[in-house]
């Protein structure tokens, strides 16, 4: 696999998001053995960046990842996140990036991941109650102590990114970015290039929609977080299916799958981008990683650039309020 630089961090340019192995999607947590096989297969194929978070589960996804990489730790650039759980009593879903909460969070993540350091430690969402300077200052102390190697942000916007980077170098920003979620494209990506910060798109396949595998709302199982995602309901779903039809047409021309085309488009957006498509299946991770070898012509990239915007927000209303825009 080709590699890219996220700041000073070298990674394979396609990573693996592990959230869905334990959390958010129908079937999550139902086959940990297959999830472990998927992580191992990803490493075999050249993936280095493995992504999790304490809130996934909560906690169970970090434990799963820790078990999977125990004998292969030196092959992994291990990324996890804090700040979506308040350990002072607010619990999961409560934003808390106070220095005291970070201290509690990092110790728990290190224990669950069975490691003595985290390679890339992200603030999961910007905490409006804690100045970013205080948060990054606390993270810089963890870097000095060797518990954290590098610092990241997630779903932060331009002003916060600049303020954070002024306190301590930020290695990467993780935000949703794909053919149908392009919020960071015009304002955030130029700032990342200016400051030398890498970009890690999550949900690069539109929560599975861009794979073409979801033909109907009935394909989404009970207990799946997509049930209340505005893009997956009613007339929004039917409109958005037509966008996927265009991706499928280009995939036919290229001799690739729609997922591979969607990832190839992302990889064409810059030199310092490493998407983290998520899956818990070996066959899907093999398909996603093969996108490393898919090339799109300038005309095909232009066709994808001109796709219409999808209908509906990319998160539910409560989650949208937690995004800096």
Tab-separated table of N, CA and C in Angstrom, residues 39-145:
chain	number	residue	atom	x	y	z
A	39	UNK	N	-9.304	-7.151	11.368
A	39	UNK	CA	-8.165	-6.314	11.751
A	39	UNK	C	-6.857	-6.962	11.312
A	40	UNK	N	-6.718	-8.254	11.532
A	40	UNK	CA	-5.493	-8.944	11.129
A	40	UNK	C	-5.311	-8.918	9.610
A	41	UNK	N	-6.406	-9.118	8.873
A	41	UNK	CA	-6.299	-9.088	7.413
A	41	UNK	C	-5.907	-7.697	6.931
A	42	UNK	N	-6.460	-6.669	7.558
A	42	UNK	CA	-6.087	-5.299	7.199
A	42	UNK	C	-4.587	-5.078	7.391
A	43	UNK	N	-4.061	-5.534	8.515
A	43	UNK	CA	-2.630	-5.392	8.756
A	43	UNK	C	-1.823	-6.176	7.730
A	44	UNK	N	-2.281	-7.368	7.387
A	44	UNK	CA	-1.592	-8.183	6.382
A	44	UNK	C	-1.501	-7.447	5.044
A	45	UNK	N	-2.520	-6.652	4.728
A	45	UNK	CA	-2.597	-5.968	3.441
A	45	UNK	C	-1.956	-4.586	3.462
A	46	UNK	N	-1.346	-4.213	4.574
A	46	UNK	CA	-0.604	-2.965	4.605
A	46	UNK	C	-1.245	-1.824	5.345
A	47	UNK	N	-2.436	-2.038	5.911
A	47	UNK	CA	-3.035	-1.001	6.757
A	47	UNK	C	-2.170	-0.820	7.996
A	48	UNK	N	-1.964	0.432	8.381
A	48	UNK	CA	-1.258	0.707	9.636
A	48	UNK	C	-2.137	1.472	10.617
A	49	UNK	N	-3.001	2.367	10.116
A	49	UNK	CA	-3.808	3.227	10.982
A	49	UNK	C	-5.085	2.498	11.403
A	50	UNK	N	-5.181	2.187	12.687
A	50	UNK	CA	-6.346	1.517	13.272
A	50	UNK	C	-7.019	2.507	14.214
A	51	UNK	N	-8.328	2.738	14.010
A	51	UNK	CA	-9.024	3.813	14.705
A	51	UNK	C	-10.148	3.290	15.582
A	52	UNK	N	-10.188	3.777	16.838
A	52	UNK	CA	-11.241	3.417	17.775
A	52	UNK	C	-11.539	4.642	18.649
A	53	UNK	N	-12.311	4.445	19.730
A	53	UNK	CA	-12.626	5.520	20.668
A	53	UNK	C	-13.202	4.912	21.932
A	54	UNK	N	-13.025	5.610	23.052
A	54	UNK	CA	-13.552	5.067	24.307
A	54	UNK	C	-15.069	4.979	24.293
A	55	UNK	N	-15.738	5.860	23.549
A	55	UNK	CA	-17.205	5.873	23.571
A	55	UNK	C	-17.805	4.765	22.716
A	56	UNK	N	-17.028	4.128	21.881
A	56	UNK	CA	-17.565	3.055	21.045
A	56	UNK	C	-17.832	1.839	21.914
A	57	UNK	N	-19.075	1.614	22.171
A	57	UNK	CA	-19.500	0.514	23.029
A	57	UNK	C	-20.482	0.970	24.106
A	58	UNK	N	-20.089	1.793	25.071
A	58	UNK	CA	-18.752	2.341	25.273
A	58	UNK	C	-17.751	1.292	25.763
A	59	UNK	N	-16.515	1.568	25.505
A	59	UNK	CA	-15.336	0.848	26.000
A	59	UNK	C	-15.054	-0.465	25.286
A	60	UNK	N	-16.089	-1.173	24.816
A	60	UNK	CA	-15.856	-2.522	24.309
A	60	UNK	C	-15.025	-2.547	23.036
A	61	UNK	N	-15.110	-1.480	22.219
A	61	UNK	CA	-14.346	-1.491	20.986
A	61	UNK	C	-12.852	-1.357	21.257
A	62	UNK	N	-12.486	-0.531	22.224
A	62	UNK	CA	-11.068	-0.457	22.594
A	62	UNK	C	-10.578	-1.807	23.098
A	63	UNK	N	-11.381	-2.490	23.880
A	63	UNK	CA	-10.975	-3.814	24.374
A	63	UNK	C	-10.770	-4.790	23.218
A	64	UNK	N	-11.679	-4.758	22.239
A	64	UNK	CA	-11.563	-5.620	21.074
A	64	UNK	C	-10.287	-5.318	20.296
A	65	UNK	N	-10.056	-4.049	20.015
A	65	UNK	CA	-8.852	-3.660	19.279
A	65	UNK	C	-7.600	-4.064	20.056
A	66	UNK	N	-7.626	-3.860	21.371
A	66	UNK	CA	-6.481	-4.250	22.186
A	66	UNK	C	-6.155	-5.727	22.063
A	67	UNK	N	-7.192	-6.566	22.073
A	67	UNK	CA	-6.970	-8.006	21.916
A	67	UNK	C	-6.415	-8.321	20.528
A	68	UNK	N	-6.938	-7.650	19.513
A	68	UNK	CA	-6.562	-7.966	18.138
A	68	UNK	C	-5.112	-7.612	17.829
A	69	UNK	N	-4.620	-6.539	18.416
A	69	UNK	CA	-3.275	-6.072	18.049
A	69	UNK	C	-2.216	-6.469	19.067
A	70	UNK	N	-2.583	-7.230	20.081
A	70	UNK	CA	-1.678	-7.502	21.201
A	70	UNK	C	-0.321	-8.019	20.727
A	71	UNK	N	-0.306	-8.914	19.762
A	71	UNK	CA	0.953	-9.494	19.298
A	71	UNK	C	1.484	-8.794	18.042
A	72	UNK	N	0.794	-7.717	17.636
A	72	UNK	CA	1.206	-7.015	16.410
A	72	UNK	C	1.285	-5.504	16.645
A	73	UNK	N	1.518	-5.126	17.896
A	73	UNK	CA	1.474	-3.705	18.254
A	73	UNK	C	2.452	-2.872	17.439
A	74	UNK	N	3.622	-3.421	17.100
A	74	UNK	CA	4.608	-2.621	16.389
A	74	UNK	C	4.239	-2.374	14.933
A	75	UNK	N	3.172	-3.029	14.430
A	75	UNK	CA	2.701	-2.805	13.066
A	75	UNK	C	1.627	-1.718	12.991
A	76	UNK	N	1.172	-1.251	14.140
A	76	UNK	CA	-0.040	-0.437	14.204
A	76	UNK	C	0.269	1.001	14.596
A	77	UNK	N	-0.344	1.931	13.865
A	77	UNK	CA	-0.473	3.315	14.323
A	77	UNK	C	-1.840	3.388	14.990
A	78	UNK	N	-1.836	3.384	16.301
A	78	UNK	CA	-3.060	3.212	17.086
A	78	UNK	C	-3.664	4.571	17.432
A	79	UNK	N	-4.903	4.774	17.002
A	79	UNK	CA	-5.609	6.035	17.253
A	79	UNK	C	-6.859	5.763	18.075
A	80	UNK	N	-7.061	6.568	19.102
A	80	UNK	CA	-8.314	6.525	19.848
A	80	UNK	C	-8.700	7.944	20.230
A	81	UNK	N	-9.854	8.083	20.882
A	81	UNK	CA	-10.418	9.410	21.126
A	81	UNK	C	-10.990	9.501	22.538
A	82	UNK	N	-10.995	10.714	23.036
A	82	UNK	CA	-11.563	11.021	24.346
A	82	UNK	C	-12.541	12.178	24.182
A	83	UNK	N	-13.291	12.453	25.256
A	83	UNK	CA	-14.068	13.685	25.308
A	83	UNK	C	-15.547	13.535	25.022
A	84	UNK	N	-16.000	12.312	24.646
A	84	UNK	CA	-17.421	12.075	24.426
A	84	UNK	C	-18.038	11.354	25.617
A	85	UNK	N	-17.237	11.164	26.657
A	85	UNK	CA	-17.707	10.609	27.926
A	85	UNK	C	-17.192	11.500	29.041
A	86	UNK	N	-18.079	11.934	29.910
A	86	UNK	CA	-17.647	12.663	31.097
A	86	UNK	C	-17.489	11.674	32.248
A	87	UNK	N	-16.264	11.517	32.717
A	87	UNK	CA	-15.998	10.570	33.800
A	87	UNK	C	-16.293	11.178	35.172
A	88	UNK	N	-16.754	12.426	35.171
A	88	UNK	CA	-17.115	13.085	36.422
A	88	UNK	C	-18.585	12.890	36.765
A	89	UNK	N	-19.292	12.086	35.967
A	89	UNK	CA	-20.688	11.805	36.287
A	89	UNK	C	-21.648	11.991	35.139
A	90	UNK	N	-21.229	12.702	34.101
A	90	UNK	CA	-22.125	12.930	32.976
A	90	UNK	C	-22.323	11.713	32.108
A	91	UNK	N	-21.297	10.855	32.042
A	91	UNK	CA	-21.392	9.607	31.304
A	91	UNK	C	-21.278	9.771	29.808
A	92	UNK	N	-21.527	8.693	29.052
A	92	UNK	CA	-21.431	8.724	27.593
A	92	UNK	C	-22.380	9.747	26.979
A	93	UNK	N	-21.919	10.433	25.941
A	93	UNK	CA	-22.723	11.436	25.262
A	93	UNK	C	-22.572	12.827	25.823
A	94	UNK	N	-21.857	12.958	26.941
A	94	UNK	CA	-21.613	14.261	27.544
A	94	UNK	C	-20.212	14.725	27.167
A	95	UNK	N	-20.113	15.875	26.502
A	95	UNK	CA	-18.808	16.380	26.090
A	95	UNK	C	-18.034	16.881	27.302
A	96	UNK	N	-16.790	16.443	27.420
A	96	UNK	CA	-15.951	16.866	28.534
A	96	UNK	C	-14.486	16.702	28.135
A	97	UNK	N	-13.854	17.815	27.812
A	97	UNK	CA	-12.430	17.814	27.474
A	97	UNK	C	-11.621	18.591	28.501
A	98	UNK	N	-12.097	18.592	29.736
A	98	UNK	CA	-11.342	19.231	30.810
A	98	UNK	C	-10.075	18.432	31.079
A	99	UNK	N	-9.021	19.081	31.552
A	99	UNK	CA	-7.786	18.352	31.839
A	99	UNK	C	-7.980	17.160	32.769
A	100	UNK	N	-8.820	17.298	33.792
A	100	UNK	CA	-9.029	16.184	34.717
A	100	UNK	C	-9.691	15.005	34.010
A	101	UNK	N	-10.650	15.286	33.144
A	101	UNK	CA	-11.325	14.210	32.425
A	101	UNK	C	-10.373	13.518	31.450
A	102	UNK	N	-9.491	14.289	30.822
A	102	UNK	CA	-8.518	13.702	29.904
A	102	UNK	C	-7.620	12.720	30.645
A	103	UNK	N	-7.185	13.091	31.843
A	103	UNK	CA	-6.318	12.205	32.635
A	103	UNK	C	-7.007	10.867	32.921
A	104	UNK	N	-8.269	10.942	33.309
A	104	UNK	CA	-9.007	9.708	33.576
A	104	UNK	C	-9.189	8.897	32.304
A	105	UNK	N	-9.526	9.590	31.218
A	105	UNK	CA	-9.801	8.905	29.958
A	105	UNK	C	-8.571	8.185	29.417
A	106	UNK	N	-7.434	8.847	29.435
A	106	UNK	CA	-6.253	8.233	28.827
A	106	UNK	C	-5.819	6.988	29.588
A	107	UNK	N	-5.935	7.007	30.902
A	107	UNK	CA	-5.546	5.828	31.671
A	107	UNK	C	-6.453	4.647	31.347
A	108	UNK	N	-7.746	4.919	31.187
A	108	UNK	CA	-8.666	3.851	30.828
A	108	UNK	C	-8.383	3.299	29.441
A	109	UNK	N	-8.106	4.187	28.483
A	109	UNK	CA	-7.825	3.730	27.126
A	109	UNK	C	-6.541	2.918	27.069
A	110	UNK	N	-5.505	3.352	27.756
A	110	UNK	CA	-4.254	2.597	27.773
A	110	UNK	C	-4.467	1.196	28.342
A	111	UNK	N	-5.270	1.101	29.379
A	111	UNK	CA	-5.536	-0.203	29.995
A	111	UNK	C	-6.322	-1.103	29.048
A	112	UNK	N	-7.372	-0.571	28.456
A	112	UNK	CA	-8.211	-1.399	27.580
A	112	UNK	C	-7.472	-1.807	26.305
A	113	UNK	N	-6.626	-0.919	25.801
A	113	UNK	CA	-5.875	-1.208	24.584
A	113	UNK	C	-4.618	-2.026	24.859
A	114	UNK	N	-4.331	-2.244	26.128
A	114	UNK	CA	-3.196	-3.063	26.542
A	114	UNK	C	-1.896	-2.553	25.911
A	115	UNK	N	-1.654	-1.259	26.077
A	115	UNK	CA	-0.475	-0.627	25.499
A	115	UNK	C	0.053	0.428	26.460
A	116	UNK	N	1.288	0.842	26.253
A	116	UNK	CA	1.860	1.882	27.110
A	116	UNK	C	1.833	3.251	26.452
A	117	UNK	N	1.339	3.318	25.208
A	117	UNK	CA	1.235	4.619	24.555
A	117	UNK	C	0.178	4.569	23.459
A	118	UNK	N	-0.385	5.722	23.166
A	118	UNK	CA	-1.343	5.903	22.071
A	118	UNK	C	-0.647	6.740	21.007
A	119	UNK	N	-0.669	6.268	19.776
A	119	UNK	CA	0.072	6.959	18.719
A	119	UNK	C	-0.592	8.265	18.291
A	120	UNK	N	-1.912	8.288	18.276
A	120	UNK	CA	-2.646	9.484	17.862
A	120	UNK	C	-3.897	9.589	18.730
A	121	UNK	N	-3.942	10.633	19.556
A	121	UNK	CA	-5.019	10.781	20.541
A	121	UNK	C	-5.855	11.987	20.157
A	122	UNK	N	-7.111	11.728	19.771
A	122	UNK	CA	-8.001	12.774	19.284
A	122	UNK	C	-8.942	13.280	20.369
A	123	UNK	N	-9.202	14.587	20.346
A	123	UNK	CA	-10.393	15.115	21.003
A	123	UNK	C	-11.582	14.763	20.108
A	124	UNK	N	-12.558	14.021	20.643
A	124	UNK	CA	-13.619	13.453	19.808
A	124	UNK	C	-14.581	14.517	19.289
A	125	UNK	N	-14.934	15.463	20.118
A	125	UNK	CA	-15.721	16.623	19.714
A	125	UNK	C	-15.241	17.817	20.544
A	126	UNK	N	-15.316	18.984	19.949
A	126	UNK	CA	-14.910	20.196	20.653
A	126	UNK	C	-15.861	20.446	21.816
A	127	UNK	N	-15.290	20.669	22.996
A	127	UNK	CA	-16.056	20.921	24.217
A	127	UNK	C	-16.221	22.421	24.397
A	128	UNK	N	-17.432	22.947	24.225
A	128	UNK	CA	-17.609	24.402	24.332
A	128	UNK	C	-17.376	24.937	25.744
A	129	UNK	N	-17.338	24.058	26.747
A	129	UNK	CA	-17.150	24.492	28.127
A	129	UNK	C	-15.677	24.555	28.533
A	130	UNK	N	-14.787	24.066	27.695
A	130	UNK	CA	-13.369	24.054	28.026
A	130	UNK	C	-12.588	24.715	26.906
A	131	UNK	N	-11.862	25.791	27.161
A	131	UNK	CA	-11.062	26.419	26.106
A	131	UNK	C	-10.116	25.398	25.465
A	132	UNK	N	-10.019	25.459	24.165
A	132	UNK	CA	-9.185	24.482	23.463
A	132	UNK	C	-7.735	24.570	23.929
A	133	UNK	N	-7.307	25.752	24.358
A	133	UNK	CA	-5.932	25.895	24.846
A	133	UNK	C	-5.700	25.041	26.090
A	134	UNK	N	-6.692	24.938	26.962
A	134	UNK	CA	-6.550	24.102	28.156
A	134	UNK	C	-6.503	22.628	27.779
A	135	UNK	N	-7.358	22.248	26.850
A	135	UNK	CA	-7.391	20.853	26.414
A	135	UNK	C	-6.063	20.443	25.785
A	136	UNK	N	-5.565	21.252	24.854
A	136	UNK	CA	-4.321	20.898	24.174
A	136	UNK	C	-3.138	20.990	25.126
A	137	UNK	N	-3.199	21.908	26.079
A	137	UNK	CA	-2.137	21.966	27.082
A	137	UNK	C	-2.051	20.681	27.887
A	138	UNK	N	-3.208	20.135	28.259
A	138	UNK	CA	-3.215	18.866	28.997
A	138	UNK	C	-2.700	17.728	28.122
A	139	UNK	N	-3.056	17.738	26.850
A	139	UNK	CA	-2.567	16.708	25.936
A	139	UNK	C	-1.060	16.822	25.730
A	140	UNK	N	-0.563	18.046	25.673
A	140	UNK	CA	0.879	18.236	25.521
A	140	UNK	C	1.637	17.636	26.704
A	141	UNK	N	1.044	17.693	27.893
A	141	UNK	CA	1.678	17.055	29.055
A	141	UNK	C	1.752	15.543	28.863
A	142	UNK	N	0.704	14.951	28.293
A	142	UNK	CA	0.719	13.506	28.041
A	142	UNK	C	1.774	13.140	26.998
A	143	UNK	N	1.974	14.017	26.020
A	143	UNK	CA	3.039	13.787	25.043
A	143	UNK	C	4.397	13.809	25.742
A	144	UNK	N	4.596	14.781	26.617
A	144	UNK	CA	5.868	14.880	27.340
A	144	UNK	C	6.110	13.649	28.215
A	145	UNK	N	5.038	13.072	28.717
A	145	UNK	CA	5.152	11.885	29.573
A	145	UNK	C	5.287	10.593	28.775
